[in-house]
mmCIF file with all atom_site columns, C-alpha atoms in Angstrom:
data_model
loop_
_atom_site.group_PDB
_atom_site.id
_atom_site.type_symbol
_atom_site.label_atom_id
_atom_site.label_alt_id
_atom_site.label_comp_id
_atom_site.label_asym_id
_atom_site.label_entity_id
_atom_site.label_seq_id
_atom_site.pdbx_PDB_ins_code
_atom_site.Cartn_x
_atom_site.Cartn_y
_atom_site.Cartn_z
_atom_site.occupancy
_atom_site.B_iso_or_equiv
_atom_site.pdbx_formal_charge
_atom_site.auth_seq_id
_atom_site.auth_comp_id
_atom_site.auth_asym_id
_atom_site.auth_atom_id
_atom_site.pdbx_PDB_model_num
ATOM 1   C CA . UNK Y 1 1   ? -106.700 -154.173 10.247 1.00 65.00 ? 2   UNK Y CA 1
ATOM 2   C CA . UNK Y 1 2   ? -109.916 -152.610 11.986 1.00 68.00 ? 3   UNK Y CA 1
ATOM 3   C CA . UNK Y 1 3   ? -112.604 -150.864 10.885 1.00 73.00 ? 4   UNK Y CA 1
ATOM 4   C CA . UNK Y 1 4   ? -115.061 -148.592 12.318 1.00 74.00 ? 5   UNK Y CA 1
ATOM 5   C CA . UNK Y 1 5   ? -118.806 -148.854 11.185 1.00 73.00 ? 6   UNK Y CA 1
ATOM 6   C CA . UNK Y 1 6   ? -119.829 -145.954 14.053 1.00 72.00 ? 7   UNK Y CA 1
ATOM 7   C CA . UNK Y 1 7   ? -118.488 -142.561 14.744 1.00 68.00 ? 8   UNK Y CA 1
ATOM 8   C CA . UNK Y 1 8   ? -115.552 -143.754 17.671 1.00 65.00 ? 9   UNK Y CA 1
ATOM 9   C CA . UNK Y 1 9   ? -113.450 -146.037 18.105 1.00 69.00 ? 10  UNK Y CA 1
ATOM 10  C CA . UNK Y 1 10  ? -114.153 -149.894 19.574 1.00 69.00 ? 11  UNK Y CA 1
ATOM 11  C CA . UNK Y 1 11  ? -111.583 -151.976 21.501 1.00 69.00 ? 12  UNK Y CA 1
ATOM 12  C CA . UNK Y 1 12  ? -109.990 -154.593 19.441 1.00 70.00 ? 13  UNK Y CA 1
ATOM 13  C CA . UNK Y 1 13  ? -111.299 -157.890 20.291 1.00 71.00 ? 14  UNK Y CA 1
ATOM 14  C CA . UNK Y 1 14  ? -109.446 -160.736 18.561 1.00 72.00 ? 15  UNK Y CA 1
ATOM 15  C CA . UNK Y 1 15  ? -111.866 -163.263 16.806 1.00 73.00 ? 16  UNK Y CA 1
ATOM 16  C CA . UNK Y 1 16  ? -109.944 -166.016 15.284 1.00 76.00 ? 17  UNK Y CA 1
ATOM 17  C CA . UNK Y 1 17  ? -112.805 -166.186 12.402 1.00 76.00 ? 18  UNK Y CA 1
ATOM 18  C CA . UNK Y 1 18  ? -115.614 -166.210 14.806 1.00 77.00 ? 19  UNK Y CA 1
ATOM 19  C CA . UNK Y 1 19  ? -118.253 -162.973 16.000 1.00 75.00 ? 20  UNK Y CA 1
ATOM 20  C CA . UNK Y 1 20  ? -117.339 -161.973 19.487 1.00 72.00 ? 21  UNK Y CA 1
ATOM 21  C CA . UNK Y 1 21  ? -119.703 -159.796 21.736 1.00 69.00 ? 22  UNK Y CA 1
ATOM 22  C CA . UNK Y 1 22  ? -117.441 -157.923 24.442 1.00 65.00 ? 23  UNK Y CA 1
ATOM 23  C CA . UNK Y 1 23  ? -118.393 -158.000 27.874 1.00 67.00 ? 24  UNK Y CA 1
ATOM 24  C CA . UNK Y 1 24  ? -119.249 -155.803 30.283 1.00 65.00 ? 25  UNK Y CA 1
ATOM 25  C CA . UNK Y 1 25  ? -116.705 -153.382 31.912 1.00 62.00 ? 26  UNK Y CA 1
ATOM 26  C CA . UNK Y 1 26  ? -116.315 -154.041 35.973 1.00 63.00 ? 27  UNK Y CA 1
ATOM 27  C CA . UNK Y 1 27  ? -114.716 -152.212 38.281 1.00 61.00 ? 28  UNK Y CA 1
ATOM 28  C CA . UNK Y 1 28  ? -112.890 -154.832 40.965 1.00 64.00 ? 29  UNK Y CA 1
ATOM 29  C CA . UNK Y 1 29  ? -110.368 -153.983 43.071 1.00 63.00 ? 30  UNK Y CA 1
ATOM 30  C CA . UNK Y 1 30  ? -111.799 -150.620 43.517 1.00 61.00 ? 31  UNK Y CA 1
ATOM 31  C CA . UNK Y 1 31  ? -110.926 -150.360 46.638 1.00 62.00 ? 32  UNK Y CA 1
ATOM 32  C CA . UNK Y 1 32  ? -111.462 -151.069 50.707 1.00 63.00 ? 33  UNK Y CA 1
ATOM 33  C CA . UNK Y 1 33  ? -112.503 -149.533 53.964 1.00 64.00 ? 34  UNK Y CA 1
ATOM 34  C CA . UNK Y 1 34  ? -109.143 -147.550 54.096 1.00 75.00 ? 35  UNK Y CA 1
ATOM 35  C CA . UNK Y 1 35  ? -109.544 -146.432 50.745 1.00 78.00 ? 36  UNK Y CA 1
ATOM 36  C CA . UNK Y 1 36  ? -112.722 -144.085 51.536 1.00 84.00 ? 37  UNK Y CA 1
ATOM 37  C CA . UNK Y 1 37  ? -113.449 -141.098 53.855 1.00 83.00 ? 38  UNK Y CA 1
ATOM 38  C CA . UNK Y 1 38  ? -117.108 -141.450 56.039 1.00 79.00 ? 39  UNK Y CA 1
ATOM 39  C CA . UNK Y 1 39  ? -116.938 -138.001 56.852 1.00 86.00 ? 40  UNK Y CA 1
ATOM 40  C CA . UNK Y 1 40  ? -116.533 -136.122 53.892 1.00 92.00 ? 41  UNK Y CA 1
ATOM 41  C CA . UNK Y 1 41  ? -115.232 -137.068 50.290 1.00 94.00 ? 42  UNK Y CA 1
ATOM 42  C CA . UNK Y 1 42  ? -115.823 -136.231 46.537 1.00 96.00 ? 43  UNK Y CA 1
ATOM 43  C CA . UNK Y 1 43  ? -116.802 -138.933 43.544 1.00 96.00 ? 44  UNK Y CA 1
ATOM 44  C CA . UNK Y 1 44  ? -116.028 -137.655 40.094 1.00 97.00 ? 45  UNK Y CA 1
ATOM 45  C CA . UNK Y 1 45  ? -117.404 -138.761 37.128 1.00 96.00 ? 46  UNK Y CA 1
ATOM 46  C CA . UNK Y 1 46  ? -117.112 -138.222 33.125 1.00 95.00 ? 47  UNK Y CA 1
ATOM 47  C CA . UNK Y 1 47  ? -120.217 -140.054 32.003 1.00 94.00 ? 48  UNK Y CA 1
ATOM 48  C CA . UNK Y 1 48  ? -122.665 -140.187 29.030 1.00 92.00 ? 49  UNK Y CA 1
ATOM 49  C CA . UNK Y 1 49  ? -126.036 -142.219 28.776 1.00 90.00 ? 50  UNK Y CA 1
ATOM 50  C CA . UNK Y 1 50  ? -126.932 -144.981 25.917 1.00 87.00 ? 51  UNK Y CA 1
ATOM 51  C CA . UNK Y 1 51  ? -130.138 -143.008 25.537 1.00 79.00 ? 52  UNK Y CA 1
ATOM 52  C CA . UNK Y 1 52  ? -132.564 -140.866 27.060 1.00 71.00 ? 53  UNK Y CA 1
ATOM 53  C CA . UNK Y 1 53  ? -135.000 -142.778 27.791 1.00 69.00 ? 54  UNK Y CA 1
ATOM 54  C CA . UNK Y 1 54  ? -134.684 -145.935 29.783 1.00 72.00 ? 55  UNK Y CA 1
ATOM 55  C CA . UNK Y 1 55  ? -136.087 -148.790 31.917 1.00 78.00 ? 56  UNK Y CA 1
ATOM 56  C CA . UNK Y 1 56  ? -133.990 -148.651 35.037 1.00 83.00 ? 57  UNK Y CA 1
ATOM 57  C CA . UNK Y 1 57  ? -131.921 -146.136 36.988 1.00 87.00 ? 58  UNK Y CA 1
ATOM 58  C CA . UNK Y 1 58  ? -127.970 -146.142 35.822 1.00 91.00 ? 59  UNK Y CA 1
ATOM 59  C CA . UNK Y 1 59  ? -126.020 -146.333 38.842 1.00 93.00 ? 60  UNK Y CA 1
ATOM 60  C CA . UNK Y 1 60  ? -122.752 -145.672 40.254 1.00 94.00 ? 61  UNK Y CA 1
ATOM 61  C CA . UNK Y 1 61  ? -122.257 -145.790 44.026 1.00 93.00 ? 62  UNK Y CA 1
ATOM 62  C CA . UNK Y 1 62  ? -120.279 -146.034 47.125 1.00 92.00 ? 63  UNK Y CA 1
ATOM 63  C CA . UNK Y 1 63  ? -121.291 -147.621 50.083 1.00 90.00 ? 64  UNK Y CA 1
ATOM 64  C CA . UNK Y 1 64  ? -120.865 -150.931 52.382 1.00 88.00 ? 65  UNK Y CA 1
ATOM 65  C CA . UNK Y 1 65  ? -123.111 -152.882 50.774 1.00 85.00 ? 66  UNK Y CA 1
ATOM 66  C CA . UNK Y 1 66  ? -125.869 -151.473 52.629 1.00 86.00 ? 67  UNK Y CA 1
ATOM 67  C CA . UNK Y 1 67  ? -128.595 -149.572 51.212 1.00 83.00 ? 68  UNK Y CA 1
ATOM 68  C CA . UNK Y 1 68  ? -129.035 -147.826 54.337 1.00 83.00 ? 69  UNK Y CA 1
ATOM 69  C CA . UNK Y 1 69  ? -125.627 -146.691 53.970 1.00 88.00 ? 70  UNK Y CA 1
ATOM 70  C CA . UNK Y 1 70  ? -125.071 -145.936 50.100 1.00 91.00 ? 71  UNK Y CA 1
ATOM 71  C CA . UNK Y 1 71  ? -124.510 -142.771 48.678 1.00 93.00 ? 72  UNK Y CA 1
ATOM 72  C CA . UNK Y 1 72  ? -126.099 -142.928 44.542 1.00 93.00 ? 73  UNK Y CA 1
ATOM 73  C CA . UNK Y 1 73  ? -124.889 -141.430 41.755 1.00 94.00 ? 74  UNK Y CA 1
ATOM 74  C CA . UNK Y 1 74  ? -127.331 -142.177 38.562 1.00 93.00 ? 75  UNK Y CA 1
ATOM 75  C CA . UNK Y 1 75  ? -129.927 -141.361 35.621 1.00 91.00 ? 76  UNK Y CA 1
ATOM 76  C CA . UNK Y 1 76  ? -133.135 -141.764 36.485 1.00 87.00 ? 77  UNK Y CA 1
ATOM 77  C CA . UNK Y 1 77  ? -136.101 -144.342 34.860 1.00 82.00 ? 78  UNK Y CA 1
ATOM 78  C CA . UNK Y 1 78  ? -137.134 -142.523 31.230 1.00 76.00 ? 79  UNK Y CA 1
ATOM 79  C CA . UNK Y 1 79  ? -135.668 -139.003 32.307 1.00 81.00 ? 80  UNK Y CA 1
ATOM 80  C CA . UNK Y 1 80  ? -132.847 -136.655 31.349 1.00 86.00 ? 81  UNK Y CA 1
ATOM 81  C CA . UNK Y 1 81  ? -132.018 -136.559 35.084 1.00 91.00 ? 82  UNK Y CA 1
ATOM 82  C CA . UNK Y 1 82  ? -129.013 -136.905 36.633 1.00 94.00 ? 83  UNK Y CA 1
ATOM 83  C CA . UNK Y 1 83  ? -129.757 -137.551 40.321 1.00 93.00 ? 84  UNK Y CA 1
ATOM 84  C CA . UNK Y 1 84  ? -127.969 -138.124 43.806 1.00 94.00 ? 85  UNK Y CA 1
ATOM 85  C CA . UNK Y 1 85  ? -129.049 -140.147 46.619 1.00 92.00 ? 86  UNK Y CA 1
ATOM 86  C CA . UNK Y 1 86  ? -128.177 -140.579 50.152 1.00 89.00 ? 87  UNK Y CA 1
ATOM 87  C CA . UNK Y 1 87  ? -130.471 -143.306 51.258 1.00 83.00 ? 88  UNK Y CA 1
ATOM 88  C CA . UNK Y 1 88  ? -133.024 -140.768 52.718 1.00 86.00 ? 89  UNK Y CA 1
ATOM 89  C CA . UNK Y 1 89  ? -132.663 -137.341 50.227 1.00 89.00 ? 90  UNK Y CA 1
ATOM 90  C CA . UNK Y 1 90  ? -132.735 -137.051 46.456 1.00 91.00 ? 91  UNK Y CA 1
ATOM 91  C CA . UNK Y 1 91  ? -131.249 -134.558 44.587 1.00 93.00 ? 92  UNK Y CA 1
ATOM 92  C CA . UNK Y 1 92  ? -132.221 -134.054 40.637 1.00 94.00 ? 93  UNK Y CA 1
ATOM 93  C CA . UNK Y 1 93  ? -130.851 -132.099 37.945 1.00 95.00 ? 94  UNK Y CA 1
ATOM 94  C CA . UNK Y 1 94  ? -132.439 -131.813 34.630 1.00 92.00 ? 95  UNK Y CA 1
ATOM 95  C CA . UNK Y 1 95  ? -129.453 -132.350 32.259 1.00 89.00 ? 96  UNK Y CA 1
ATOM 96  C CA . UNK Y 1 96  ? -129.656 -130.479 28.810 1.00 86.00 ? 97  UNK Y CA 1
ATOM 97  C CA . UNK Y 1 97  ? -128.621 -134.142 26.942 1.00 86.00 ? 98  UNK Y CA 1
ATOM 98  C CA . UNK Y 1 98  ? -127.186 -137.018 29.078 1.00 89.00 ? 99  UNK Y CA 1
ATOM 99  C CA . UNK Y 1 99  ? -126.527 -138.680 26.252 1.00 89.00 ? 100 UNK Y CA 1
ATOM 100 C CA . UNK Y 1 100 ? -123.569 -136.364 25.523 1.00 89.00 ? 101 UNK Y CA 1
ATOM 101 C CA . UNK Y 1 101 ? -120.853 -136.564 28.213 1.00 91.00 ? 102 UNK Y CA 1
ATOM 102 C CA . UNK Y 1 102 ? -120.547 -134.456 31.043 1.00 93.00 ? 103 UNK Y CA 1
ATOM 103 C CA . UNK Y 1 103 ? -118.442 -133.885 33.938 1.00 95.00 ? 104 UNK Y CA 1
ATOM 104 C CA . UNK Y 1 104 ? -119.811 -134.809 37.353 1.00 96.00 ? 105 UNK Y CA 1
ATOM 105 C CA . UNK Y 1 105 ? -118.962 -134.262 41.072 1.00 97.00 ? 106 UNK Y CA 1
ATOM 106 C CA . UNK Y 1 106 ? -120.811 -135.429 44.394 1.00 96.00 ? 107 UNK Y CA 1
ATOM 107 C CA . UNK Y 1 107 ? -119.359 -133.533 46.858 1.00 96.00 ? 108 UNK Y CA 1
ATOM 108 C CA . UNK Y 1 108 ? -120.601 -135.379 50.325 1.00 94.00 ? 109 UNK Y CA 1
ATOM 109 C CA . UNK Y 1 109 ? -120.028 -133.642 54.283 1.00 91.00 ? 110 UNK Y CA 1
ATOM 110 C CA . UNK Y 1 110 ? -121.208 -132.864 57.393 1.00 85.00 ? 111 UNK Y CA 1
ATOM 111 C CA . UNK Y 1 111 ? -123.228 -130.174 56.131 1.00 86.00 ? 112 UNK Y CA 1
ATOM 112 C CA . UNK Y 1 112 ? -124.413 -131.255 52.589 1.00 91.00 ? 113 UNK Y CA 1
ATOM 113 C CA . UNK Y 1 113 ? -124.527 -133.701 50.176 1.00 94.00 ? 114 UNK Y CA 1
ATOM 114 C CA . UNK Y 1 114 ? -123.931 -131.187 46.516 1.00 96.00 ? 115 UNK Y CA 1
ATOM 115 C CA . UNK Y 1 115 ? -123.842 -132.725 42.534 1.00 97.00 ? 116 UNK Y CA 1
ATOM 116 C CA . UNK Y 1 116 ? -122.059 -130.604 40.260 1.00 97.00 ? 117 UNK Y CA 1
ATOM 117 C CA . UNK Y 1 117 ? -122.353 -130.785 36.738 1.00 95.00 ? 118 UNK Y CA 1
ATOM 118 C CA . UNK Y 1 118 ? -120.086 -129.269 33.961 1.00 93.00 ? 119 UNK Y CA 1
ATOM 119 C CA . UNK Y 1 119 ? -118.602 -126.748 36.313 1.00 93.00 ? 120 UNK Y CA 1
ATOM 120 C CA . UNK Y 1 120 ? -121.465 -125.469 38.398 1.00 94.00 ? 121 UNK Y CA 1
ATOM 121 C CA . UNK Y 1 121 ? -123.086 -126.477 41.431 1.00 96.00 ? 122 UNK Y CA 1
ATOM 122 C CA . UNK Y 1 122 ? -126.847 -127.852 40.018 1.00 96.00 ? 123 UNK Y CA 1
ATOM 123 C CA . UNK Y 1 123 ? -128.114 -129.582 43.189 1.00 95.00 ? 124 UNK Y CA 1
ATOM 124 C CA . UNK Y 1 124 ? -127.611 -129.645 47.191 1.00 95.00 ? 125 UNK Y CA 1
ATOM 125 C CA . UNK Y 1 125 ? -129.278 -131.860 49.587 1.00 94.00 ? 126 UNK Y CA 1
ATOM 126 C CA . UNK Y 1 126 ? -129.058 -132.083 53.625 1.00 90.00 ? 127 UNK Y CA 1
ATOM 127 C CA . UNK Y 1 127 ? -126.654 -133.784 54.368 1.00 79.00 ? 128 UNK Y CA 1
ATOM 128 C CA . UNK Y 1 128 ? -126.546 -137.589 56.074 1.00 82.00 ? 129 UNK Y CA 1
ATOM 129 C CA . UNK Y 1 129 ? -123.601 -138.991 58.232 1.00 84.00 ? 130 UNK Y CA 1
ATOM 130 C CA . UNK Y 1 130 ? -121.961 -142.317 56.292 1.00 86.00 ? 131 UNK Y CA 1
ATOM 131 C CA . UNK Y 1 131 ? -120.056 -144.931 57.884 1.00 85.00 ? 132 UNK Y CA 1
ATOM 132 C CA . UNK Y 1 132 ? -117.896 -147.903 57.027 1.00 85.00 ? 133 UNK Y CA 1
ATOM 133 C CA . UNK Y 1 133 ? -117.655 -146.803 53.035 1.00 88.00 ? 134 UNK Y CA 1
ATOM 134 C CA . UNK Y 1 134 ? -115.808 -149.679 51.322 1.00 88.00 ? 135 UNK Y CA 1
ATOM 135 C CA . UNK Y 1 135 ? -116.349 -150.472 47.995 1.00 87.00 ? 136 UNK Y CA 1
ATOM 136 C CA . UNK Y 1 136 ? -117.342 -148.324 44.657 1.00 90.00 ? 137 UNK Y CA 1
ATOM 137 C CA . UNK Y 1 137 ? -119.267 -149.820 42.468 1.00 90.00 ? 138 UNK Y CA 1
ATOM 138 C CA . UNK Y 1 138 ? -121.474 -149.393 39.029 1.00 92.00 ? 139 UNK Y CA 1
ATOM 139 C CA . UNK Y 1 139 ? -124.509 -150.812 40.233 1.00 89.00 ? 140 UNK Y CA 1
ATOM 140 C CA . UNK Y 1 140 ? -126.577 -150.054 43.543 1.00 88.00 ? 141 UNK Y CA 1
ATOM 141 C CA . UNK Y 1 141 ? -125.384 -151.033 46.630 1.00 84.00 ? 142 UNK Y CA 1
ATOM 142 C CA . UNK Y 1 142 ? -127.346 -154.286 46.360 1.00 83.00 ? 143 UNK Y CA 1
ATOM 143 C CA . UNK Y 1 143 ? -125.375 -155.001 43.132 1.00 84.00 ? 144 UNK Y CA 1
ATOM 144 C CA . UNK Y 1 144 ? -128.685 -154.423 40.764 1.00 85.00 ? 145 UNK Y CA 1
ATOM 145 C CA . UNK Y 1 145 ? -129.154 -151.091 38.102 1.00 87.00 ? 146 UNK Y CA 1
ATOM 146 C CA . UNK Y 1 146 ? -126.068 -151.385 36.954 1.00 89.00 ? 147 UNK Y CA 1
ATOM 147 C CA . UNK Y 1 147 ? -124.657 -148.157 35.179 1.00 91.00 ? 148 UNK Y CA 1
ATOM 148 C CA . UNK Y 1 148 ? -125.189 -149.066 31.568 1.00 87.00 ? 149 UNK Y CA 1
ATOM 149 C CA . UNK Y 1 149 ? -123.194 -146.209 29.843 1.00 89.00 ? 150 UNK Y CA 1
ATOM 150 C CA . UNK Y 1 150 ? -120.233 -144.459 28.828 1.00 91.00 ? 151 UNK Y CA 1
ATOM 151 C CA . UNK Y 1 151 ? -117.705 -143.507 31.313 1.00 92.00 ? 152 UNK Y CA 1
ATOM 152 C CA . UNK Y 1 152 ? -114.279 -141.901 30.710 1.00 92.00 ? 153 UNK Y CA 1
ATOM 153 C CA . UNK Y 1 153 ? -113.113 -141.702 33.906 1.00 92.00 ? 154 UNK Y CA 1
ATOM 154 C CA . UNK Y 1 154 ? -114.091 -142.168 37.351 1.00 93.00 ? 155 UNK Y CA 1
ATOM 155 C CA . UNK Y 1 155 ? -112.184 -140.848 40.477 1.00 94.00 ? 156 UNK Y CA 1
ATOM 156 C CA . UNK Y 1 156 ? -112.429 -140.320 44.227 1.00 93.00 ? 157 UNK Y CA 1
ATOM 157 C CA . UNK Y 1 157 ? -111.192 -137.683 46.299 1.00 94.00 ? 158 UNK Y CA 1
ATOM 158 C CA . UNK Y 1 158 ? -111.012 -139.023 50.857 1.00 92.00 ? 159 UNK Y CA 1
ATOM 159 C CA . UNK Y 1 159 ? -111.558 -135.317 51.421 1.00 93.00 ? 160 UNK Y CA 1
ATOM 160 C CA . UNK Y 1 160 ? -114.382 -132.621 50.669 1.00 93.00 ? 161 UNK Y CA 1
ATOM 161 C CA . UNK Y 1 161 ? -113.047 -130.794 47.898 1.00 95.00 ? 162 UNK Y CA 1
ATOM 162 C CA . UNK Y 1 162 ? -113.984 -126.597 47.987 1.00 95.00 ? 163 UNK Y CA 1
ATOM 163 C CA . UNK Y 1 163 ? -116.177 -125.015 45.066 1.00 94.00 ? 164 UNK Y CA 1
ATOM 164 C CA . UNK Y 1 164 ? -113.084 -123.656 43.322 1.00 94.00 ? 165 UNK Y CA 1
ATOM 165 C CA . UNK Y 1 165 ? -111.476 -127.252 42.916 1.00 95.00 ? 166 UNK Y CA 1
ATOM 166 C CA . UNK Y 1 166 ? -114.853 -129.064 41.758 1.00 95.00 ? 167 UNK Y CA 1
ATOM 167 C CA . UNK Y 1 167 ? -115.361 -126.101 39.249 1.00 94.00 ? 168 UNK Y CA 1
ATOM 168 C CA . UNK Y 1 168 ? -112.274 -126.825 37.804 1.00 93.00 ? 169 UNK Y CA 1
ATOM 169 C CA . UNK Y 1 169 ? -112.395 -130.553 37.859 1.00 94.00 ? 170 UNK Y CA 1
ATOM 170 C CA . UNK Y 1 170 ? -115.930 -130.448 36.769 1.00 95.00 ? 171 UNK Y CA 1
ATOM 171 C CA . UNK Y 1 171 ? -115.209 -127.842 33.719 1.00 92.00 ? 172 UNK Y CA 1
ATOM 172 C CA . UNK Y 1 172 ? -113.645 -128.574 30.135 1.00 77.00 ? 173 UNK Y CA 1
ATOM 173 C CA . UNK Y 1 173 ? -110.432 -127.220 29.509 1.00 73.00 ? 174 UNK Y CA 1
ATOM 174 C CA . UNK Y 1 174 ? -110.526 -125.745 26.447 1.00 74.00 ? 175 UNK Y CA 1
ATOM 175 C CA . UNK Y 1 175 ? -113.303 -124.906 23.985 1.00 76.00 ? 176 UNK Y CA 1
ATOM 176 C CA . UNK Y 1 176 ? -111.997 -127.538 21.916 1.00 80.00 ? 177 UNK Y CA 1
ATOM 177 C CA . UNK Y 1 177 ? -112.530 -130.458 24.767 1.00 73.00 ? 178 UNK Y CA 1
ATOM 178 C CA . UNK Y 1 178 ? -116.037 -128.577 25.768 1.00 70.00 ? 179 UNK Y CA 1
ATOM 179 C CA . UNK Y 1 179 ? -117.069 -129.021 21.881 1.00 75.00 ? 180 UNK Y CA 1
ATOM 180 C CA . UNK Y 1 180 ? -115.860 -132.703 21.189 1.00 72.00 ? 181 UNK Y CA 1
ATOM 181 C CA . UNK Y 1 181 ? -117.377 -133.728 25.016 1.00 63.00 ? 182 UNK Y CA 1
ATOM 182 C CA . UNK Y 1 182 ? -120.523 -132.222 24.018 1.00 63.00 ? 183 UNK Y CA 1
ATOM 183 C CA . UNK Y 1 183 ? -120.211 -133.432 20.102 1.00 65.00 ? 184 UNK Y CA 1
#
């Protein structure tokens, strides 16, 4: 028998008698050099902050462990930003609550670098060219600001996906998933 003290659910963690504290989720095995597209390639996201106002940047990223060569995905220090990075541009979007979830899609080319956010296109930067992508991670590309948050799903598209197709990933289905995403 479990039962919930907050307002969702909680992994079961067995105790044997004793208080557990669970870990930290990781993402290994994420993938390789074959896995990712330089050239042009999507990074989805269904995310939520801890809070609005924080000490470090929330990060989720794909690069080669480079930070000259990282494209960012993240919150920003004590803001209700969700920004994008290429390693020379920045791209912000003031999000109405990032402590609700919301859909999000970086959309990186040859000719821009574009976040969308709940079904529409909020921010588009110039674009920079990326090479030797191999590894996704939820921290920085230097393994630090690790995305401390809520994430139900992440995925990754090896080719530029058009507006219509990030609309639709990026939107809720129904009113009823736009309502319980957004609480």
């Amino acid at each position: 028998l479990q039962l919930e003290q907050g307002s969702f659910p909680t992994s079961y963690i067995p105790t044997n008698g004793s208080t557990v504290t669970r870990s930290a989720e990781t993402a290994n095995g994420s993938g390789d050099a074959a896995t990712f597209n330089d050239s042009e390639g999507v990074l989805m996201a269904e995310i939520s902050a801890l809070d609005e106002v924080h000490t470090s940047n929330k990060v989720i990223s794909l690069s080669d462990g480079s930070s000259s060569n990282a494209l960012l995905l993240y919150y920003s220090i004590g803001t209700n930003k969700i920004n994008i990075f290429d390693g020379t541009n920045v791209g912000e979007y003031i999000a109405p609550n990032i402590k609700t979830f919301n859909k999000v899609a970086v959309r990186y080319n040859s000719n821009s670098t574009t976040l969308w956010v709940n079904g529409i296109e909020a921010v588009s930067i110039a674009s920079k060219v990326f090479s030797g992508f191999n590894v996704l991670n939820f921290t920085n590309e230097n393994d630090i600001l690790p995305f401390y948050g809520n994430t139900k799903q992440v995925q990754y598209y090896n080719s530029a996906l058009t507006d219509s197709e990030l609309e639709q990933l990026t939107s809720w289905t129904s009113f009823t998933d736009m309502a319980n995403g957004q609480q």
